[in-house]
Coordinates of C-alpha atoms in Angstrom, one line a residue:
X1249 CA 0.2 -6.7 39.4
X1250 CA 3.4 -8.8 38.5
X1251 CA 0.8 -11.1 36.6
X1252 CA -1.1 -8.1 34.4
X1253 CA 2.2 -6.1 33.5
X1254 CA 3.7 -9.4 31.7
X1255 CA 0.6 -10.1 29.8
X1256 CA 0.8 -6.5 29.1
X1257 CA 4.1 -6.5 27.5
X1258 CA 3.7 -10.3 25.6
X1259 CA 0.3 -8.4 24.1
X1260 CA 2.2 -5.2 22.7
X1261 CA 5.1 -7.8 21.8
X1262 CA 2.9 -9.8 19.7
X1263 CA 1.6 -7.1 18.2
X1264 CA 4.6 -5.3 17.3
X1265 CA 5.7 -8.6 16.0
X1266 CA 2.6 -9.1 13.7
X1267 CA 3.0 -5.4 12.4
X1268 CA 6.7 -6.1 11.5
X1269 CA 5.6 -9.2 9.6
X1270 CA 2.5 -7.3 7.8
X1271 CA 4.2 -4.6 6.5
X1272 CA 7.2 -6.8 5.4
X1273 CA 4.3 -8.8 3.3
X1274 CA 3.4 -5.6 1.9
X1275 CA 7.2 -4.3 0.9
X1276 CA 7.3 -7.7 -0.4
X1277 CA 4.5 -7.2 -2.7
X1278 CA 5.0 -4.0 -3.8
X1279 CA 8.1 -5.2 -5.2
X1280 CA 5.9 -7.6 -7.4
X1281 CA 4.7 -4.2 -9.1
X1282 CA 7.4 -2.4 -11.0
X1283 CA 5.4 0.7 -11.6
X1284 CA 3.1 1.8 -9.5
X1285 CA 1.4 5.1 -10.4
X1286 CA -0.8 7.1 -7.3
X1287 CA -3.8 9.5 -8.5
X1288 CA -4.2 12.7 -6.0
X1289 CA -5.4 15.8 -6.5
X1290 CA -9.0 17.5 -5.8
X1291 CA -11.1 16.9 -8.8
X1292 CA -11.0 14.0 -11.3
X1293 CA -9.0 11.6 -9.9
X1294 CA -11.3 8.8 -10.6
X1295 CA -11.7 9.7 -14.7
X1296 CA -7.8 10.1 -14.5
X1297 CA -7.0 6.7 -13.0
X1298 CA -9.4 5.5 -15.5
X1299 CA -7.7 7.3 -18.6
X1300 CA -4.2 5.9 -17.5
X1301 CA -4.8 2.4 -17.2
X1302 CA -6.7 2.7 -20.5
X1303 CA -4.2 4.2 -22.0
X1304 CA -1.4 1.4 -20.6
X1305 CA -3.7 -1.5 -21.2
X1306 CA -3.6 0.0 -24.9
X1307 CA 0.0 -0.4 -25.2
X1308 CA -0.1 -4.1 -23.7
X1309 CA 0.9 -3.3 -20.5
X1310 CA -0.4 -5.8 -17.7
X1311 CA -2.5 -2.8 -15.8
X1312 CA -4.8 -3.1 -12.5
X1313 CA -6.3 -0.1 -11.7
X1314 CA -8.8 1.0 -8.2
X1315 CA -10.9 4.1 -7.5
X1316 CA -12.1 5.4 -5.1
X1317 CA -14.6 8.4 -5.7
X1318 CA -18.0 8.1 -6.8
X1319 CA -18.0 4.0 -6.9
X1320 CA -14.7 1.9 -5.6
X1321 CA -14.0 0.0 -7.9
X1322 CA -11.4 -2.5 -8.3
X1323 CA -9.9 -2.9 -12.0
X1324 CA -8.7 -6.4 -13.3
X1325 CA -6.0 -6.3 -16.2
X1326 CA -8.7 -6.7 -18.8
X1327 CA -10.7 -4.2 -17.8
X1328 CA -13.6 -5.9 -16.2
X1329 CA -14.2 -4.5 -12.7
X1330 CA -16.0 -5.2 -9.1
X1331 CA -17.2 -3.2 -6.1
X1332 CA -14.2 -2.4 -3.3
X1333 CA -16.0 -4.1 -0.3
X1334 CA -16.0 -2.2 2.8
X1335 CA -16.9 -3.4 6.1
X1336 CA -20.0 -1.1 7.3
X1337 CA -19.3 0.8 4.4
X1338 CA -16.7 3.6 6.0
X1339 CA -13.6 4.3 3.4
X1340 CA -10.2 3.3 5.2
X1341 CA -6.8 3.7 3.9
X1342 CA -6.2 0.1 5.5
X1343 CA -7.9 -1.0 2.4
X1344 CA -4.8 -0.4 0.1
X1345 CA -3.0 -2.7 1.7
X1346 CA -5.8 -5.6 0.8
X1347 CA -5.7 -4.1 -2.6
X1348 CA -2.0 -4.0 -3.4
X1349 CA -1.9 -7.8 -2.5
X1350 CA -4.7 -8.3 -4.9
X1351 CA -3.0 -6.8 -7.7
X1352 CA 0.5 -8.4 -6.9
X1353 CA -1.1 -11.9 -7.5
X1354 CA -1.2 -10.7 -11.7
X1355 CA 2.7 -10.2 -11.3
X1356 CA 1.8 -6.8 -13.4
X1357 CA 3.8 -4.3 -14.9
X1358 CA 2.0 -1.1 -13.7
X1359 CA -0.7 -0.3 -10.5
X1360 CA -2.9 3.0 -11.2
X1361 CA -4.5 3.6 -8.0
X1362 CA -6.2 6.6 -6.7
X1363 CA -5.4 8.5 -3.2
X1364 CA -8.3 8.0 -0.6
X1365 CA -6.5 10.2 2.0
X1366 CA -7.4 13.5 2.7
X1367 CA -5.4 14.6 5.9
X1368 CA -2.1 15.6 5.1
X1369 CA -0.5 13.2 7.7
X1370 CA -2.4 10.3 5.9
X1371 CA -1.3 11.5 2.7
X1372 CA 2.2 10.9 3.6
X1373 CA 1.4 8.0 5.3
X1374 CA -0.4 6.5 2.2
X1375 CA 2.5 7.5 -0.1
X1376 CA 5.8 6.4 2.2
X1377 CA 3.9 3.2 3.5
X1378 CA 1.1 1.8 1.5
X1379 CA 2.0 2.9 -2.7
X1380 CA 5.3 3.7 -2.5
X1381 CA 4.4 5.0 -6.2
X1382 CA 7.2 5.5 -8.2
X1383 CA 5.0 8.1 -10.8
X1384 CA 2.8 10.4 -8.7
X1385 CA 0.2 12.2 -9.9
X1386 CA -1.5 15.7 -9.0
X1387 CA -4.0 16.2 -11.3
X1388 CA -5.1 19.8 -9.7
X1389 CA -5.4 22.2 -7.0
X1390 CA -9.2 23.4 -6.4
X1391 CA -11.6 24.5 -3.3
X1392 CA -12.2 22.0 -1.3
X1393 CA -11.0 19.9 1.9
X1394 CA -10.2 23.3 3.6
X1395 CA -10.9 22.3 7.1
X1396 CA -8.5 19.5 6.8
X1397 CA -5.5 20.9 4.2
X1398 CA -6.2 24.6 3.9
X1399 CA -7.2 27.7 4.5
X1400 CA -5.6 28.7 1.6
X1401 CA -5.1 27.3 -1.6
X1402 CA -1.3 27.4 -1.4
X1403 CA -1.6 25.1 1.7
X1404 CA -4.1 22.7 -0.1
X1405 CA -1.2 22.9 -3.0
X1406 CA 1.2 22.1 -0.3
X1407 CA -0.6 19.0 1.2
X1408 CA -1.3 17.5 -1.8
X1409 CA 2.5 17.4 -2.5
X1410 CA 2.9 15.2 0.7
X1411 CA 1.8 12.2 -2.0
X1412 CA 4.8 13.5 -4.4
X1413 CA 7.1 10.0 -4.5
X1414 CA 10.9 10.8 -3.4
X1415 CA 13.1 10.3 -6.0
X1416 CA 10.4 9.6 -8.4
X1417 CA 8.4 11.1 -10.9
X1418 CA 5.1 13.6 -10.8
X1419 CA 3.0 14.7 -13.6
X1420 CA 1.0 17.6 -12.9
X1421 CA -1.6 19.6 -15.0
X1422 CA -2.1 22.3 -12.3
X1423 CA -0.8 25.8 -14.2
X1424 CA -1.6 28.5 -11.4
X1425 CA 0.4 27.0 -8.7
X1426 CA 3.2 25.1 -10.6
X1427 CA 5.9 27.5 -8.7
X1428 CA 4.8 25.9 -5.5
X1429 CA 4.9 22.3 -6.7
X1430 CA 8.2 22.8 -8.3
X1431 CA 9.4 23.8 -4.7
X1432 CA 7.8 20.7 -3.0
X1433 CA 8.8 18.3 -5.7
X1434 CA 12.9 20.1 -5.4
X1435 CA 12.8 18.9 -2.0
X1436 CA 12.1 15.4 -2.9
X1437 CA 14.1 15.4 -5.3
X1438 CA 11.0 14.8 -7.7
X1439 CA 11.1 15.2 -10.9
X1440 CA 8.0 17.9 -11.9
X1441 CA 6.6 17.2 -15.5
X1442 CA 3.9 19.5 -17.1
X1443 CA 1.1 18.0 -19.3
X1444 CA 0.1 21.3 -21.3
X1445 CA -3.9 20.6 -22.1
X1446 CA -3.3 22.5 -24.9
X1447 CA -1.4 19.3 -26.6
X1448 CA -4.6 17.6 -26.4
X1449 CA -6.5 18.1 -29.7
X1450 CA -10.0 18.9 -29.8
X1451 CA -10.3 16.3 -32.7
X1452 CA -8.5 13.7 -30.1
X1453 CA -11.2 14.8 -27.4
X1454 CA -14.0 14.4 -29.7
X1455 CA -12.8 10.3 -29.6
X1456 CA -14.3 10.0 -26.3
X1457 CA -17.8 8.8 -26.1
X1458 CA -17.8 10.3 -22.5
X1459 CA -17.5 14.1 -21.2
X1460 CA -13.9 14.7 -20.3
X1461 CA -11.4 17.2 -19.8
X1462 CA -8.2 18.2 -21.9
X1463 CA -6.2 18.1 -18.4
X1464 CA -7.0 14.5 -17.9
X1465 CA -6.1 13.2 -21.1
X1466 CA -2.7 15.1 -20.9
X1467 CA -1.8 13.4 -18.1
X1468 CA -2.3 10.2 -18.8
X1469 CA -1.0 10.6 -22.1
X1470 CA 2.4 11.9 -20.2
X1471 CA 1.4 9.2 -17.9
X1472 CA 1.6 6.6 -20.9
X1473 CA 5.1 8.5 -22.6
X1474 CA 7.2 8.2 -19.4
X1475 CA 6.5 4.7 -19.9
X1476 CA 7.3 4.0 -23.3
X1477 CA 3.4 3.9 -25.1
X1478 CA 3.2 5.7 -28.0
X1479 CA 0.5 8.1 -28.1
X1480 CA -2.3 6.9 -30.6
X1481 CA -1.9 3.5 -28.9
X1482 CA -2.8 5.4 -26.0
X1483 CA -5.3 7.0 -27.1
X1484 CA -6.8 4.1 -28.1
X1485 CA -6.7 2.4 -24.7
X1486 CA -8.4 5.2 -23.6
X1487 CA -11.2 5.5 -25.8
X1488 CA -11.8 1.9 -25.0
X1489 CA -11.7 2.3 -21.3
X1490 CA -14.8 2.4 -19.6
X1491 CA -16.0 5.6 -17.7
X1492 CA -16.2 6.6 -14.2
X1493 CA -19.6 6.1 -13.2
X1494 CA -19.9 9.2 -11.8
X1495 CA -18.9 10.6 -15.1
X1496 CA -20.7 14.1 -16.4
X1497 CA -23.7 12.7 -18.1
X1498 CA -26.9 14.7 -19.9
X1499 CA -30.5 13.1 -19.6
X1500 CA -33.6 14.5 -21.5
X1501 CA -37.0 13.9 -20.4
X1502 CA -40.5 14.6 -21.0
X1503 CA -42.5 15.8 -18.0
X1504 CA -46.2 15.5 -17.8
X1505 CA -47.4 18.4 -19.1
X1506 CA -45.1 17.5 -22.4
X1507 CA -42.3 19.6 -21.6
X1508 CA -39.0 19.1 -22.9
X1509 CA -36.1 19.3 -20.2
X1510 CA -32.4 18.8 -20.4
X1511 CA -30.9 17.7 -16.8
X1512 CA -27.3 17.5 -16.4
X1513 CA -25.8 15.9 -13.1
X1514 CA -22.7 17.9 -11.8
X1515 CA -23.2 16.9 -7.8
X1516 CA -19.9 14.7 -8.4
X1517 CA -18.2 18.8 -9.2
X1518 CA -18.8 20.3 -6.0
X1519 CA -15.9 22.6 -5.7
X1520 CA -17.4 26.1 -7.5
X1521 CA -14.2 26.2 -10.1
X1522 CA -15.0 22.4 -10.9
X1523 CA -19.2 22.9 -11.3
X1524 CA -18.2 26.2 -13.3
X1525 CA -16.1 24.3 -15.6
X1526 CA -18.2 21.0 -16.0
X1527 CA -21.1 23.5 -17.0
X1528 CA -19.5 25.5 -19.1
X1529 CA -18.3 22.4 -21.2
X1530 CA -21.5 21.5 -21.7
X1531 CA -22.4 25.0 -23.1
X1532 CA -20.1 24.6 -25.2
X1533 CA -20.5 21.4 -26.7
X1534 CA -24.8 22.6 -27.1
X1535 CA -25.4 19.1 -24.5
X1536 CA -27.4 21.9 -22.7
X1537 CA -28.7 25.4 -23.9
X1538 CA -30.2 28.3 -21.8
X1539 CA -32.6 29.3 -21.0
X1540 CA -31.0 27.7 -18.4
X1541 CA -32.2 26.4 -14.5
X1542 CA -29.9 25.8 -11.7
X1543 CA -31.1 23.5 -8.6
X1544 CA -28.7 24.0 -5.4
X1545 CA -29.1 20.7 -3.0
X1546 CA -27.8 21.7 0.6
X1547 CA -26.4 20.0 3.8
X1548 CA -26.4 21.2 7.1
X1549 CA -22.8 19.9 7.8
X1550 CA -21.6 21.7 4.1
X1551 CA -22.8 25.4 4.8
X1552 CA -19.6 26.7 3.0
X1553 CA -20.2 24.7 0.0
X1554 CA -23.4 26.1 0.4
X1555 CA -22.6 29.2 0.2
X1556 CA -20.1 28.9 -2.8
X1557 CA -22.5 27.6 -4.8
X1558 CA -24.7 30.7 -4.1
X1559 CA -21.6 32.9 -5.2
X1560 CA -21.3 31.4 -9.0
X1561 CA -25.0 32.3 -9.8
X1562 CA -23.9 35.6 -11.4
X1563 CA -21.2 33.3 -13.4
X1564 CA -24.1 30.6 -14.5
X1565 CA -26.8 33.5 -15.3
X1566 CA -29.4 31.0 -14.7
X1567 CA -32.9 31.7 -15.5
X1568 CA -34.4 30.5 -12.1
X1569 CA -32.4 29.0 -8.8
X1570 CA -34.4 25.9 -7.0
X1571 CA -32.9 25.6 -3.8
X1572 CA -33.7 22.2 -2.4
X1573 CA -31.7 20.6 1.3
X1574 CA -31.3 22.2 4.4
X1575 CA -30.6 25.0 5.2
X1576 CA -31.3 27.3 2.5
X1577 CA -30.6 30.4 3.5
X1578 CA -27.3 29.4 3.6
X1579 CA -26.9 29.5 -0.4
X1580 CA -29.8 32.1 -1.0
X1581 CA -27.9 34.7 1.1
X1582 CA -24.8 33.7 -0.6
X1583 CA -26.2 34.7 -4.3
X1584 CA -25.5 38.5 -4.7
X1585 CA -28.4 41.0 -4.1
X1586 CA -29.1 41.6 -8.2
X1587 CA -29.9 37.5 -9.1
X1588 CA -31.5 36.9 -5.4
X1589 CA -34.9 37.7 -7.0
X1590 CA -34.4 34.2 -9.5
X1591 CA -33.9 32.1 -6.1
X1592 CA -37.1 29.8 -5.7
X1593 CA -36.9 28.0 -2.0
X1594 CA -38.8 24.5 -2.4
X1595 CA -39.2 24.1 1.4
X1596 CA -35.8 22.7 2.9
X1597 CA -35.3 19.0 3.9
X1598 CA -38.7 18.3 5.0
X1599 CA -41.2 18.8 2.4
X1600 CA -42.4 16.0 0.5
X1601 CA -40.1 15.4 -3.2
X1602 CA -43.6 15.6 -4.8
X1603 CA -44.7 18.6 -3.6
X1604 CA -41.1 20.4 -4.3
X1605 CA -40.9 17.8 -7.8
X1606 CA -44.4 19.3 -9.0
X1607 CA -43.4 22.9 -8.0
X1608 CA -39.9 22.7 -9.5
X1609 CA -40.9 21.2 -13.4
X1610 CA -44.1 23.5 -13.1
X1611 CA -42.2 26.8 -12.9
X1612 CA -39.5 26.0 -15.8
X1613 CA -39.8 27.0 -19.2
X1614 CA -41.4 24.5 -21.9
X1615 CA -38.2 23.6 -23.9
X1616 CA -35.0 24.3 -20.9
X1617 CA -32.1 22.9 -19.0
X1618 CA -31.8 21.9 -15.5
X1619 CA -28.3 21.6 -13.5
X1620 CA -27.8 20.5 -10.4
X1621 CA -25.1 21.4 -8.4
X1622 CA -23.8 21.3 -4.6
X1623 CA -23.9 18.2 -3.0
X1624 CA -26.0 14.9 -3.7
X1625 CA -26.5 13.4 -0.4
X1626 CA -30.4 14.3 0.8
X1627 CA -32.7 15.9 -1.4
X1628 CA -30.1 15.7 -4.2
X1629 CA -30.7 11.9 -4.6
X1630 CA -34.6 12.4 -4.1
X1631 CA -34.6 14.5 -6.8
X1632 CA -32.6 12.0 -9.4
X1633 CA -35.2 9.4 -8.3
X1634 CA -37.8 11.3 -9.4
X1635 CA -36.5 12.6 -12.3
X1636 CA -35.4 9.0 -13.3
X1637 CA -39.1 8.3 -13.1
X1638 CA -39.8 10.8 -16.2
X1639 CA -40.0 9.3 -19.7
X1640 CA -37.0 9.8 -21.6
X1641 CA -37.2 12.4 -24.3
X1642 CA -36.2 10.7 -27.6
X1643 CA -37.9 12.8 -30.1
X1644 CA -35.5 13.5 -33.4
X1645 CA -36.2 17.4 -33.2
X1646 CA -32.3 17.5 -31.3
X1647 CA -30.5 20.9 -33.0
X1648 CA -27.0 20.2 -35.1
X1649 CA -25.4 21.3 -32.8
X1650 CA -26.2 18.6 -30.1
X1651 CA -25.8 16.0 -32.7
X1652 CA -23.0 13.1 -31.4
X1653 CA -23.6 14.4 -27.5
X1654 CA -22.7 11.2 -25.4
X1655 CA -25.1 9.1 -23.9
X1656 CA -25.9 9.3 -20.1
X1657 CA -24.1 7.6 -18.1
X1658 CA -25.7 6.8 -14.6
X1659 CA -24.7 8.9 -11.4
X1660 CA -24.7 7.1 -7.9
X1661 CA -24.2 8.6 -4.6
X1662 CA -20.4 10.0 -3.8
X1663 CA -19.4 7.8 -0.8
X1664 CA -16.3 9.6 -0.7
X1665 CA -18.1 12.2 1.7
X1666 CA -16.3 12.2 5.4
X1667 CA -19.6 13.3 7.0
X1668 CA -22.6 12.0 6.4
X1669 CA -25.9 12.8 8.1
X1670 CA -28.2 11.5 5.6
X1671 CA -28.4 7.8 4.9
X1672 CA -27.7 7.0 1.1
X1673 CA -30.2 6.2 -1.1
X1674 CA -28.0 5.1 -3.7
X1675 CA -25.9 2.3 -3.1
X1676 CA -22.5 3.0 -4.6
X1677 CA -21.5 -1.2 -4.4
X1678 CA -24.5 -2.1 -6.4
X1679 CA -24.0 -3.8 -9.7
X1680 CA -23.9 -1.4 -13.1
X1681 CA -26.9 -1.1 -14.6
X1682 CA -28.1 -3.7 -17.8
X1683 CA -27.3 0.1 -19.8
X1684 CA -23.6 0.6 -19.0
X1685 CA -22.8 -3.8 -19.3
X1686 CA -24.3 -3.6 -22.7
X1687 CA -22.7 -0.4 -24.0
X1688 CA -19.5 -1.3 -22.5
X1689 CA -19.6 -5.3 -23.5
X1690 CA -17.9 -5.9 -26.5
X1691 CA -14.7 -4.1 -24.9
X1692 CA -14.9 -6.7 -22.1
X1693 CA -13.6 -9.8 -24.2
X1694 CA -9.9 -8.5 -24.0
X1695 CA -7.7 -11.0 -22.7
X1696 CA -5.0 -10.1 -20.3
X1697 CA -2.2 -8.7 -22.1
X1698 CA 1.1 -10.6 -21.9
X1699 CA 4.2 -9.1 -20.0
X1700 CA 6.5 -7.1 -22.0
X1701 CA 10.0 -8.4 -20.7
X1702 CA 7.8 -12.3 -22.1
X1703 CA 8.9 -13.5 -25.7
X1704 CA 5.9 -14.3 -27.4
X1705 CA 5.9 -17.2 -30.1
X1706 CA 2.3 -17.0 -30.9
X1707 CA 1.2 -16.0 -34.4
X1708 CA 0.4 -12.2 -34.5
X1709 CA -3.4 -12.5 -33.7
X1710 CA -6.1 -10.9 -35.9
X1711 CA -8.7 -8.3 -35.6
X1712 CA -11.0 -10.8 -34.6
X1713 CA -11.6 -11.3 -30.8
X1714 CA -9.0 -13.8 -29.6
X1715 CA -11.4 -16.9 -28.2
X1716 CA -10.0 -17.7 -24.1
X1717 CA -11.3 -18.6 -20.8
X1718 CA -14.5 -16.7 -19.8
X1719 CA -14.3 -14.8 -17.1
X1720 CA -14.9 -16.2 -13.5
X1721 CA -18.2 -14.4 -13.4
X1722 CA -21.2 -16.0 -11.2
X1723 CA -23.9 -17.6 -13.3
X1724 CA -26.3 -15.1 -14.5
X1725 CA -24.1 -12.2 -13.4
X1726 CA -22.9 -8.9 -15.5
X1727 CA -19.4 -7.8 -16.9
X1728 CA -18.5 -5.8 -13.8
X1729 CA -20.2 -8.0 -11.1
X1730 CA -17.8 -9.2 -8.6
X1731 CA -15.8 -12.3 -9.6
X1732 CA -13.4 -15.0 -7.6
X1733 CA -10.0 -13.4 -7.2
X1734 CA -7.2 -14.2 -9.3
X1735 CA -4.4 -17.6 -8.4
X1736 CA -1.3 -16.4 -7.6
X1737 CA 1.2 -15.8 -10.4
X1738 CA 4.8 -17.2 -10.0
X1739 CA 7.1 -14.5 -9.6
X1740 CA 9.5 -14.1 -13.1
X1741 CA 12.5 -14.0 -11.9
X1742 CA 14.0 -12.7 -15.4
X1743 CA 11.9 -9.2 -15.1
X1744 CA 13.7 -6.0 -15.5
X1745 CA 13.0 -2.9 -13.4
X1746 CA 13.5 -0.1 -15.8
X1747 CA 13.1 3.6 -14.5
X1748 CA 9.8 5.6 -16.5
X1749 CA 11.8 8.7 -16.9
X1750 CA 14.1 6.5 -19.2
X1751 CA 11.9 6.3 -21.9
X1752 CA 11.3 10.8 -22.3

């Protein structure tokens, strides 16, 4: 007994001696990152990590940048990007640790990285031990998560804060619950910033050649001030920065019978303020007119979401409602009594996507939109396979109005689900497609920017692309395949540490 108690207590030693020696590897390299800047909130988080290393790579900032939500991705500082590999493909907050030591080895001047966490606890945890971000970020407060941070929405405000940096810096668009932030923030002695959308232009937005949101753009652009970039230099960056791949995109197709349909992806929205908003943006802009057709996919473990999709119907005034997934009733007997007549039920999670394909473009109107909304795992993915299998509608009949839309982006899966009962058909760690590498290619021959405390002596290059090293890219590979990672940068011992709230 003697024998098993000591190797008992030289196991737990030797671990607590390999933690000790982890985590003071990790300190270690977080101190090789002077600004380190964490992404939370409930919706956008990926598009705003995006938009903020854009904007800092545009004011020569050494940037790298990860995501987490529709496709990990890992960011290089000139803007070229790989798949986060996960083991079995389950998300871990473990995996910041790996990513922080990645980044270190660019000795860079800023780390954008988005918060994987969702239970309060972990949020903490992911702020206090992994980031240690010195400019936090809560983009908004929305609908979703209950079951872990609510019920309410003041205790989903309220959990989100636990990512607020002590001492530090947080940039908020969130309006309706400001009063609660500023009380969470106070007792961190956080500093609270506000980036009003409304200092965001509609000419500035019309720079984007991707959907977006005037809250975003705010906060990066406060994101970009508090450390010293100007803001048409960030602006810039960011209209240069490539887009989330789960961005909101807009396809038109032709089906069979020659009709003309408008489909717009807004799984990725699947909070109802979110989908509301994303939809009505597109309204707006004329990427999608009525009459209008709303397909609901549905899960069996998401029967709230379910049923707050069912609730908006009187909002969206849809024409028709396909209800695709399992189970159905679940939505249908959320939609009030008045619209319940438009819902069409296409058989639940069983039927073959033919059958419900054939039914669904055979009951809509000859010139019409199609949203879906919900959630994507399931028939959701079935039904973007099939639609991708339509012939793309390129006829030069487009109104004014839709003139200088955006083109499509491609959707994959959300991985970012913590549930999932459906194996997914879309692999979210495959390669772009040969679409987004060409569109996106001639931002790709950036070279990495020099540090700003570095004395340059070069001549002030010209407009033309500066000619370097290619990229360590595989033979026959894309821009944003994965590539070998970077050699270890020598630490500059003559860098200066300056605060961001110096430069307001």
């Amino acid at each position: 007994m003697l024998f098993l108690y000591t190797v008992l207590v030289v196991c737990g030693a030797v671990l607590l001696i390999a933690g000790v020696v982890e985590q003071r590897r990790h300190f270690a390299n977080l101190e090789h990152i002077p600004t380190r800047v964490l992404v939370n909130g409930i919706r956008g988080k990926s598009s705003i990590t995006r938009l903020c290393a854009g904007a800092l790579r545009g004011g020569e900032l050494v940037t790298v940048a990860k995501t987490t939500g529709t496709a990990a991705r890992f960011i290089h500082p000139d803007a070229t990007e790989e798949p986060v590999y996960r083991k079995f493909g389950i998300a871990n907050v473990v995996e910041q640790i790996g990513i922080v030591r990645r980044a270190a080895a660019y000795n860079p001047d800023a780390l954008v990285i988005e918060c994987m966490a969702v239970m309060p606890a972990l949020q903490e945890i992911n702020q206090s031990k992994l980031i240690r971000s010195t400019i936090g970020v809560l983009c908004n407060v929305r609908e979703d998560h209950l079951a872990e941070m609510g019920p309410t929405l003041d205790d989903v405000a309220r959990s989100l804060c636990r990512s607020m940096p002590e001492g530090g810096i947080c940039v908020t668009a969130e309006k309706e619950r400001f009063g609660i932030l500023q009380e969470e923030a106070d007792a961190r002695d956080c500093q609270l910033v506000y980036a009003d959308p409304e200092s965001v232009s509609d000419e500035e937005l019309r720079g984007f050649s991707w959907f977006t949101f005037k809250e975003n753009v705010a906060i990066a652009l406060t994101v970009a001030e508090l450390l010293g970039v100007e803001r048409q230099t960030a602006l810039q960056g960011m209209y240069d920065a490539p887009p989330d791949p789960g961005v909101l995109s807009v396809e038109r197709y032709t089906t069979a019978d020659g009709k003309r349909l408008r489909f717009a992806n807004v799984f990725a929205a699947n909070d109802p303020e979110s989908t509301l908003m994303n939809i009505n943006q597109l309204l707006d802009l004329g990427a999608i007119e009525r009459p209008l057709n709303v397909v609901i996919n549905c899960r069996p473990d998401r029967v709230e979401r379910n049923g707050q999709m069912g609730e908006i119907i009187p909002d969206l005034d849809p024409e028709q409602v396909f209800v695709i997934g399992h189970p159905a009733r679940s939505a249908i007997d959320a939609i009030p009594a008045e619209f319940r007549s438009r819902a069409v039920d296409l058989g639940g999670d069983r039927r073959d996507p033919e059958e419900f394909m054939a039914e669904l473009l055979g009951r809509i109107s000859p010139d019409s939109s199609l949203v879906a909304i919900g959630n994507i795992h399931g028939q959701g993915e079935l039904l973007l396979e099939h639609l991708a299998e339509l012939p793309a509608d390129e006829s030069d009949t487009e109104p004014p109005a839709r003139q200088g839309v955006p083109a499509p982006v491609p959707v994959p899966a959300d991985p970012t689900e913590t549930m999932q009962l459906y194996a997914p058909r879309i692999d979210p760690y495959q390669p772009y497609s040969p679409a987004y590498e060409e569109r996106y290619a001639h931002q790709q021959n950036v070279p990495v920017q020099r540090r700003r405390s570095e004395p340059s002596h070069e001549p002030v290059p010209s407009s033309e692309p500066v000619p370097g090293p290619e990229p360590h890219l595989p033979r026959g590979s894309g821009l944003f395949e994965p590539r070998r990672p970077p050699a270890p940068i020598a630490e500059d011992t003559d860098q200066q540490w300056y605060s961001p709230g110096e430069q307001r």
